[in-house]
GROMACS .gro file of C-alpha atoms in nm:
model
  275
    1UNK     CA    1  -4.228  10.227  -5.476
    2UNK     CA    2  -4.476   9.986  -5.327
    3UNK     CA    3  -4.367   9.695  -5.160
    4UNK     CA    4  -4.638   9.370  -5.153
    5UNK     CA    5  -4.721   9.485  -4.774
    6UNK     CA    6  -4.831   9.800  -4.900
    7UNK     CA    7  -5.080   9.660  -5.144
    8UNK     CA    8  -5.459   9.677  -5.074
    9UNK     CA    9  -5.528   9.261  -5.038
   10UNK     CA   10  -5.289   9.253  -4.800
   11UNK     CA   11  -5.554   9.428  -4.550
   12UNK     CA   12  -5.843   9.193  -4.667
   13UNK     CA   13  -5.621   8.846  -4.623
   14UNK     CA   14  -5.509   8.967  -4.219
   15UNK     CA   15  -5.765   8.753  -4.052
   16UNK     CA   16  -5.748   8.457  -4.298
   17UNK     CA   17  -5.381   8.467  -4.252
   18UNK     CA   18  -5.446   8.497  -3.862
   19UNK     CA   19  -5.652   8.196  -3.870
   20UNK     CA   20  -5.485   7.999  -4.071
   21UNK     CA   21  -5.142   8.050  -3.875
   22UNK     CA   22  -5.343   7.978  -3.537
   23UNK     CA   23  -5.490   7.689  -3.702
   24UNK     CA   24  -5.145   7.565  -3.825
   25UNK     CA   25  -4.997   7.536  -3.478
   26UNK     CA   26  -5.338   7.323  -3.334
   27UNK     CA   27  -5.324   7.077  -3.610
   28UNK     CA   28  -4.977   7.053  -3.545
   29UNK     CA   29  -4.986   6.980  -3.231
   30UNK     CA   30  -5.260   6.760  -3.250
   31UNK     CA   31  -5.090   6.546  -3.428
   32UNK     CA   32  -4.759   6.479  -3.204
   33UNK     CA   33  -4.895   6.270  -2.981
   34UNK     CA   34  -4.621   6.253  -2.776
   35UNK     CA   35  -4.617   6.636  -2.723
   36UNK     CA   36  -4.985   6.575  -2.611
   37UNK     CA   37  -4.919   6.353  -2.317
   38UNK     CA   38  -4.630   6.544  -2.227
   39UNK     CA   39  -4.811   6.913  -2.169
   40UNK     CA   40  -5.040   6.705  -1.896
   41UNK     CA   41  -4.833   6.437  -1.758
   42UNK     CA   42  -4.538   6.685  -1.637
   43UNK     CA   43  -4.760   6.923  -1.462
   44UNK     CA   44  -4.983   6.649  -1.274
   45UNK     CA   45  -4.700   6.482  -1.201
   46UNK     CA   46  -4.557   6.769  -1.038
   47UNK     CA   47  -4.904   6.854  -0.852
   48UNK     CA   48  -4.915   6.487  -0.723
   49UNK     CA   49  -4.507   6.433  -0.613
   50UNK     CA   50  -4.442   6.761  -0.452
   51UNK     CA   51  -4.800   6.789  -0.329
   52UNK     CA   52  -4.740   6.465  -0.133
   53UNK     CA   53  -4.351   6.555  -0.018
   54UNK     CA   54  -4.399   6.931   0.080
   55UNK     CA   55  -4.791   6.833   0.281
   56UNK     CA   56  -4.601   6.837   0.568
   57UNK     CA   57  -4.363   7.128   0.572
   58UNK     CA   58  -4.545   7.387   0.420
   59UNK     CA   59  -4.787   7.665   0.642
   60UNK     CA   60  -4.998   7.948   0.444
   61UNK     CA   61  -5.159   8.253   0.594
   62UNK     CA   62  -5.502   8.170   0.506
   63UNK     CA   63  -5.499   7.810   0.622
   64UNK     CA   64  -5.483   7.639   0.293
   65UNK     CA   65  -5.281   7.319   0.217
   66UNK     CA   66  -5.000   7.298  -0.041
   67UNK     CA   67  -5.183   7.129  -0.284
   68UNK     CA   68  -5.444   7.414  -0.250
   69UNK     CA   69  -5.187   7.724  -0.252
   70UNK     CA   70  -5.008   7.502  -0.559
   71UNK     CA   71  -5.285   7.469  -0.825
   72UNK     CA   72  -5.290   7.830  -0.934
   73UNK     CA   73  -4.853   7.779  -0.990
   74UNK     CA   74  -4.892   7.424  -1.146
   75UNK     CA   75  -5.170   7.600  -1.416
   76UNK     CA   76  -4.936   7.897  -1.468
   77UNK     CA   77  -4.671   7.605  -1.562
   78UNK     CA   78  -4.869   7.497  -1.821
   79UNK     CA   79  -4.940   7.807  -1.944
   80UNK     CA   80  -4.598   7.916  -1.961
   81UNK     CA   81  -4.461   7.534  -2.107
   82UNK     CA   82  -4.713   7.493  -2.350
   83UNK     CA   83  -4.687   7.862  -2.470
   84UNK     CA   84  -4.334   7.876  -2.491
   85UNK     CA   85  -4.299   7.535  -2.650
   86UNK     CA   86  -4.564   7.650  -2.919
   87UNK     CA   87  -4.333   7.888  -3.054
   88UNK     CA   88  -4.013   7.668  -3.111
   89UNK     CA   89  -4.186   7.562  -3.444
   90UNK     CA   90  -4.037   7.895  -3.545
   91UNK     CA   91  -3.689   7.765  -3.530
   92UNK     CA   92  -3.781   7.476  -3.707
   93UNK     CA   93  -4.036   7.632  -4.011
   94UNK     CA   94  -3.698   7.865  -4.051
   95UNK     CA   95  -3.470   7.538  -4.078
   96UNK     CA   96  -3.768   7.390  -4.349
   97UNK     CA   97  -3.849   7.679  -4.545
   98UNK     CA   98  -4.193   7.746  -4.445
   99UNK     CA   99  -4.132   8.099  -4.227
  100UNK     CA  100  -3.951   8.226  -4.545
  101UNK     CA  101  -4.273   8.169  -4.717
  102UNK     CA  102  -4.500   8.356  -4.526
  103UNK     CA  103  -4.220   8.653  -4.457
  104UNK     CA  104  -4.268   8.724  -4.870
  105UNK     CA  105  -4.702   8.634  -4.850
  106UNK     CA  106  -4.824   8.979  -4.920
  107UNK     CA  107  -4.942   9.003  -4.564
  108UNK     CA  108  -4.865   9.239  -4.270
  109UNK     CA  109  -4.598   9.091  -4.029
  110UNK     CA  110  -4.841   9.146  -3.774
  111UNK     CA  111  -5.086   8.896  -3.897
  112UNK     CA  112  -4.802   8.665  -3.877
  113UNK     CA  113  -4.712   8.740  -3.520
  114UNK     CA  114  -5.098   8.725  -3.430
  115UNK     CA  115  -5.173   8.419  -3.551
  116UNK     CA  116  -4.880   8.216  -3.403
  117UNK     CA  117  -4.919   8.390  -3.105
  118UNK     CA  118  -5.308   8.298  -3.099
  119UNK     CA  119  -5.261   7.903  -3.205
  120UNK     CA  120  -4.991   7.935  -2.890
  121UNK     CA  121  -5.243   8.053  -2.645
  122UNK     CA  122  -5.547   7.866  -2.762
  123UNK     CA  123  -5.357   7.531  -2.653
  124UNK     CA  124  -5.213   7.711  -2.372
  125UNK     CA  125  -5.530   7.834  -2.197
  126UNK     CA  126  -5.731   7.445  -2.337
  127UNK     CA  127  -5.433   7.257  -2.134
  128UNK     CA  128  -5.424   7.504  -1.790
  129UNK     CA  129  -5.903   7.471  -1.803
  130UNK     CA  130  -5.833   7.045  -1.861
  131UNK     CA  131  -5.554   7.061  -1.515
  132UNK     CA  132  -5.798   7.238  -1.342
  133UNK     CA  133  -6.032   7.043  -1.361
  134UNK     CA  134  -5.884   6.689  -1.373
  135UNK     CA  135  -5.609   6.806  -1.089
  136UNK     CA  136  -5.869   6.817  -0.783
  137UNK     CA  137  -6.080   6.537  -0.890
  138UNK     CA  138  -5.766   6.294  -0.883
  139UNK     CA  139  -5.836   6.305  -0.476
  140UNK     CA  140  -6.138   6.064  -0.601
  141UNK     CA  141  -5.890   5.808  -0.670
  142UNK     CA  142  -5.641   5.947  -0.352
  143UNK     CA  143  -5.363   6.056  -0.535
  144UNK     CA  144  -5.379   6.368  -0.389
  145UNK     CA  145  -5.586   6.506  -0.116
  146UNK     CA  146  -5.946   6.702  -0.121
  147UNK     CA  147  -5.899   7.058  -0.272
  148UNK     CA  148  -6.183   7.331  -0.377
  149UNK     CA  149  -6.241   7.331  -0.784
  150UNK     CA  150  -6.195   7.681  -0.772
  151UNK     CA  151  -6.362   7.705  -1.141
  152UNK     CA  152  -6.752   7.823  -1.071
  153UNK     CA  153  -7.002   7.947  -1.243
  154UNK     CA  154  -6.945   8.309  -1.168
  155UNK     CA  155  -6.556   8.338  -1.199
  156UNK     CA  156  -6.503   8.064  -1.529
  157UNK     CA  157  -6.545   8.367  -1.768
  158UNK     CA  158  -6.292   8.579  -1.581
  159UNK     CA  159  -6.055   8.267  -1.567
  160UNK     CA  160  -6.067   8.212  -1.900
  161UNK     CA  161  -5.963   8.572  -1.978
  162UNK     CA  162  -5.703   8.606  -1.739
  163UNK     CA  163  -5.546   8.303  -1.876
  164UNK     CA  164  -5.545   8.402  -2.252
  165UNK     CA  165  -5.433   8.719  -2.154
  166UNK     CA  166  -5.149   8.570  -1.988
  167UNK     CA  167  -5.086   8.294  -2.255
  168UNK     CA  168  -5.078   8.566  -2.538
  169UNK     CA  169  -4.784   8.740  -2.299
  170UNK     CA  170  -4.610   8.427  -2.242
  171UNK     CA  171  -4.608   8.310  -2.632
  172UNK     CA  172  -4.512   8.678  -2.687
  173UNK     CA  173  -4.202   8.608  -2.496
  174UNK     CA  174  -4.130   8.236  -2.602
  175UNK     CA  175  -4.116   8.461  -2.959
  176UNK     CA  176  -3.848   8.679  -2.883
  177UNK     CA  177  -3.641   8.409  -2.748
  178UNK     CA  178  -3.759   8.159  -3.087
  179UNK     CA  179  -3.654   8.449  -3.328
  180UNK     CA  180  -3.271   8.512  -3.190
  181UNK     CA  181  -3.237   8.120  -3.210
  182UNK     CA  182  -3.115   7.947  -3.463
  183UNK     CA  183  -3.088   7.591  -3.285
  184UNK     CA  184  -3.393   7.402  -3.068
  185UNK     CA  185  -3.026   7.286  -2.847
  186UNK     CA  186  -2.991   7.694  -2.758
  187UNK     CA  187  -3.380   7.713  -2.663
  188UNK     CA  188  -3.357   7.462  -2.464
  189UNK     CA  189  -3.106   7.584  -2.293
  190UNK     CA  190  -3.258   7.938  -2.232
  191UNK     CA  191  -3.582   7.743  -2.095
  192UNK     CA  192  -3.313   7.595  -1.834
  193UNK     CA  193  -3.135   7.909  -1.742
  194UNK     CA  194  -3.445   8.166  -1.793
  195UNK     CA  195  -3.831   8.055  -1.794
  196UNK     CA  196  -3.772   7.775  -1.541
  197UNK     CA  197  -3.649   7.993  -1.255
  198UNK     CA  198  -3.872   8.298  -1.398
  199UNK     CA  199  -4.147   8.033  -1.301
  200UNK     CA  200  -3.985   7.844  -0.959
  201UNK     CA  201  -3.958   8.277  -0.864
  202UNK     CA  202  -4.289   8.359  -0.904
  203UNK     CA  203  -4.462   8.274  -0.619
  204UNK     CA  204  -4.620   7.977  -0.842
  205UNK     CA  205  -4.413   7.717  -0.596
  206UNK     CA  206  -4.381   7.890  -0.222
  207UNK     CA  207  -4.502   8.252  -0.126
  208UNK     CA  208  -4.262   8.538  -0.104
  209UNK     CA  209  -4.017   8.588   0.152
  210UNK     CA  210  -3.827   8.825   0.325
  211UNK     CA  211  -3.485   8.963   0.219
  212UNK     CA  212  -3.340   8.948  -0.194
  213UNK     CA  213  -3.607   8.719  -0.267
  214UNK     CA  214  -3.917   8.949  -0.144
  215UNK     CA  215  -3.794   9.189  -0.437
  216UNK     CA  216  -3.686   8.942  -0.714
  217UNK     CA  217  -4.058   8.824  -0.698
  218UNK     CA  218  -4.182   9.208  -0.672
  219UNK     CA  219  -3.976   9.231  -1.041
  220UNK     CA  220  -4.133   8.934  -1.190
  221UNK     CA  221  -4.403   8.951  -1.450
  222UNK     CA  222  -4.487   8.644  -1.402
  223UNK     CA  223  -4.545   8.675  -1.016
  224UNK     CA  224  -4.844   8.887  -1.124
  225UNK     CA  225  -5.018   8.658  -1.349
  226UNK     CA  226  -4.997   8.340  -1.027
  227UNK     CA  227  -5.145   8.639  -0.825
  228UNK     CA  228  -5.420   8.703  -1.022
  229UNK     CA  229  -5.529   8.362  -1.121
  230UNK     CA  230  -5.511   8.258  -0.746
  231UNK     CA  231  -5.711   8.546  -0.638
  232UNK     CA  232  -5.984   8.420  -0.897
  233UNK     CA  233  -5.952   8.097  -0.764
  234UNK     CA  234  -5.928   8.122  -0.436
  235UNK     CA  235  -6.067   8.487  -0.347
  236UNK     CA  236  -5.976   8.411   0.065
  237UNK     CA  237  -5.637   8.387  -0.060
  238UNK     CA  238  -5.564   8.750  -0.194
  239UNK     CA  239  -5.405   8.873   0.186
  240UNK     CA  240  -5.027   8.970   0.109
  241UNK     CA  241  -5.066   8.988  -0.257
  242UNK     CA  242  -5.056   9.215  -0.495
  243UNK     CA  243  -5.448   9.342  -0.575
  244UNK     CA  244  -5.620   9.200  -0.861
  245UNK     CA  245  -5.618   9.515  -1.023
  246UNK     CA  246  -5.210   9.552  -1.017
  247UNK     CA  247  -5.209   9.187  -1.120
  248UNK     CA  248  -5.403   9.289  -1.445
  249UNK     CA  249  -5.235   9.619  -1.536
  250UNK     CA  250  -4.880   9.420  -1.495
  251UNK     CA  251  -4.997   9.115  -1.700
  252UNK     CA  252  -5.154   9.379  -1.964
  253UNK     CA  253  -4.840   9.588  -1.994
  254UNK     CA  254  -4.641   9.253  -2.019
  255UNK     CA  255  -4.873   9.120  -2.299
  256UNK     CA  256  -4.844   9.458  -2.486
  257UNK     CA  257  -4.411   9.462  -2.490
  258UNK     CA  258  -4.389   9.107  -2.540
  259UNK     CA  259  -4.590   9.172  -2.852
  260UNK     CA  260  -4.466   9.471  -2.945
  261UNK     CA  261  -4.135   9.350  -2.960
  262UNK     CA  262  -4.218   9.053  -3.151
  263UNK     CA  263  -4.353   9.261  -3.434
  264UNK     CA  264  -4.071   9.444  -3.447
  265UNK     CA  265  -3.824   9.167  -3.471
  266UNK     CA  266  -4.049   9.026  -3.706
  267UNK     CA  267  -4.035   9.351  -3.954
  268UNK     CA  268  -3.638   9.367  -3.933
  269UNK     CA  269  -3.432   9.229  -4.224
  270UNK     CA  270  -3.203   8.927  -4.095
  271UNK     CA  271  -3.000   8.704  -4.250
  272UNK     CA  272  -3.126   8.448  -4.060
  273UNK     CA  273  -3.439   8.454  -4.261
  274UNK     CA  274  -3.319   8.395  -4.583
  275UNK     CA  275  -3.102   8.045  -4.427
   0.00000   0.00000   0.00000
């Protein structure tokens, strides 16, 4: 017997449904103002304290300041907030209702992982472009000292892609966590215990070292999207890292699990859906 995923329409709505998701998540986000200031404040914050308190203690290979080596980890932070916070709505359109909704819309569950996984990234990638730009050019007011743009002509294009290839892995993730939780309190906690240190060990904050820590960045996803984006942003910068093409096969293969897996919680039956 047919089921309403089987039917015809359900193939003709996918996009709408995608949009409309991705949409969803914008407008609601948008509209928390709060949430708004918070996604930039945190991150420049960050990029002004610790910029000014490590200036002093810190030595790279190629010469570059800490502020310099930083930018590439404090735009993977956004990335990886702003992704992962995106997808805690699912907790709470579960708690209202709303998730049931679209779990019986004759639609395939993969439009619904698309689209919240799109609206996710599209603020993701919007917030990480905005730091770049406004992060150097706060040395105008001397907040922070002189560093390159990085963001050119030639290289914006691959930027952008990079990032919304590694926002669409990242929401991926924060999706898997969202759909086990029943509670914002627990996924808050697993941002504590989990994406915080996945970030802090990712060669975002201070380059790899020698010993355990050489190989728990080696094992990090992560690690390979800060790669990448520095190497785009600061070409000079790619001695003792991973090459750009590793970078991109690692982030790829991370995009495609996290997303995998997130359709396939999405088609399982759970009692927590029905709540």
């Amino acid at each position: 017997m047919a089921t309403l995923l089987d039917l015809p329409q359900s193939r003709t709505i996918f996009w709408p449904a995608v949009f409309t998701l991705a949409q969803r998540e914008v407008i609601r986000f948008l509209r928390q103002r709060s949430r708004l200031i918070g996604a930039l404040a945190q991150p420049i914050l960050f990029w002004i304290l610790f910029g000014a308190g490590l200036r002093g203690s810190f030595q790279s290979n190629d010469g570059a300041s800490f502020q310099a080596y930083f930018l590439p980890g404090v735009a993977v932070m956004i990335v990886l907030f702003t992704a992962i916070f995106s997808t805690i709505s699912i907790i709470e359109d579960r708690r209202e209702g709303f998730l049931q909704g679209v779990l019986a819309a004759p639609v395939s569950r993969l439009a619904i992982v698309i689209g919240k996984l799109l609206g996710g990234s599209l603020l993701a990638v919007s917030q990480a472009l905005l730091f770049l730009v406004i992060g150097p050019a706060l040395s105008f007011i001397g907040l922070t000292e002189s560093v390159p743009l990085g963001l050119t002509i030639s290289n914006i294009l691959p930027v952008i892609g990079f990032l919304t290839l590694l926002a669409f892995a990242l929401t991926g993730l924060g999706y898997m966590i969202a759909w086990q939780m029943t509670s914002t309190h627990g996924f808050h906690a697993m941002m504590s215990v989990f994406l915080m240190p996945m970030w802090l060990l990712s060669g975002a904050f201070f380059p790899a070292q020698e010993g355990w820590l050489k190989w728990v960045l080696a094992v990090n996803p992560l690690t390979y999207g800060v790669a990448g984006l520095r190497q785009l942003l600061r070409p000079e910068s790619a001695t003792n890292l991973p090459t750009w093409n590793t970078c991109l096969l690692v982030t790829v293969l991370f995009a495609v699990f996290c997303v995998t897996v997130a359709c396939w919680q999405t088609s399982q039956r759970s009692i927590r859906n029905v709540r």
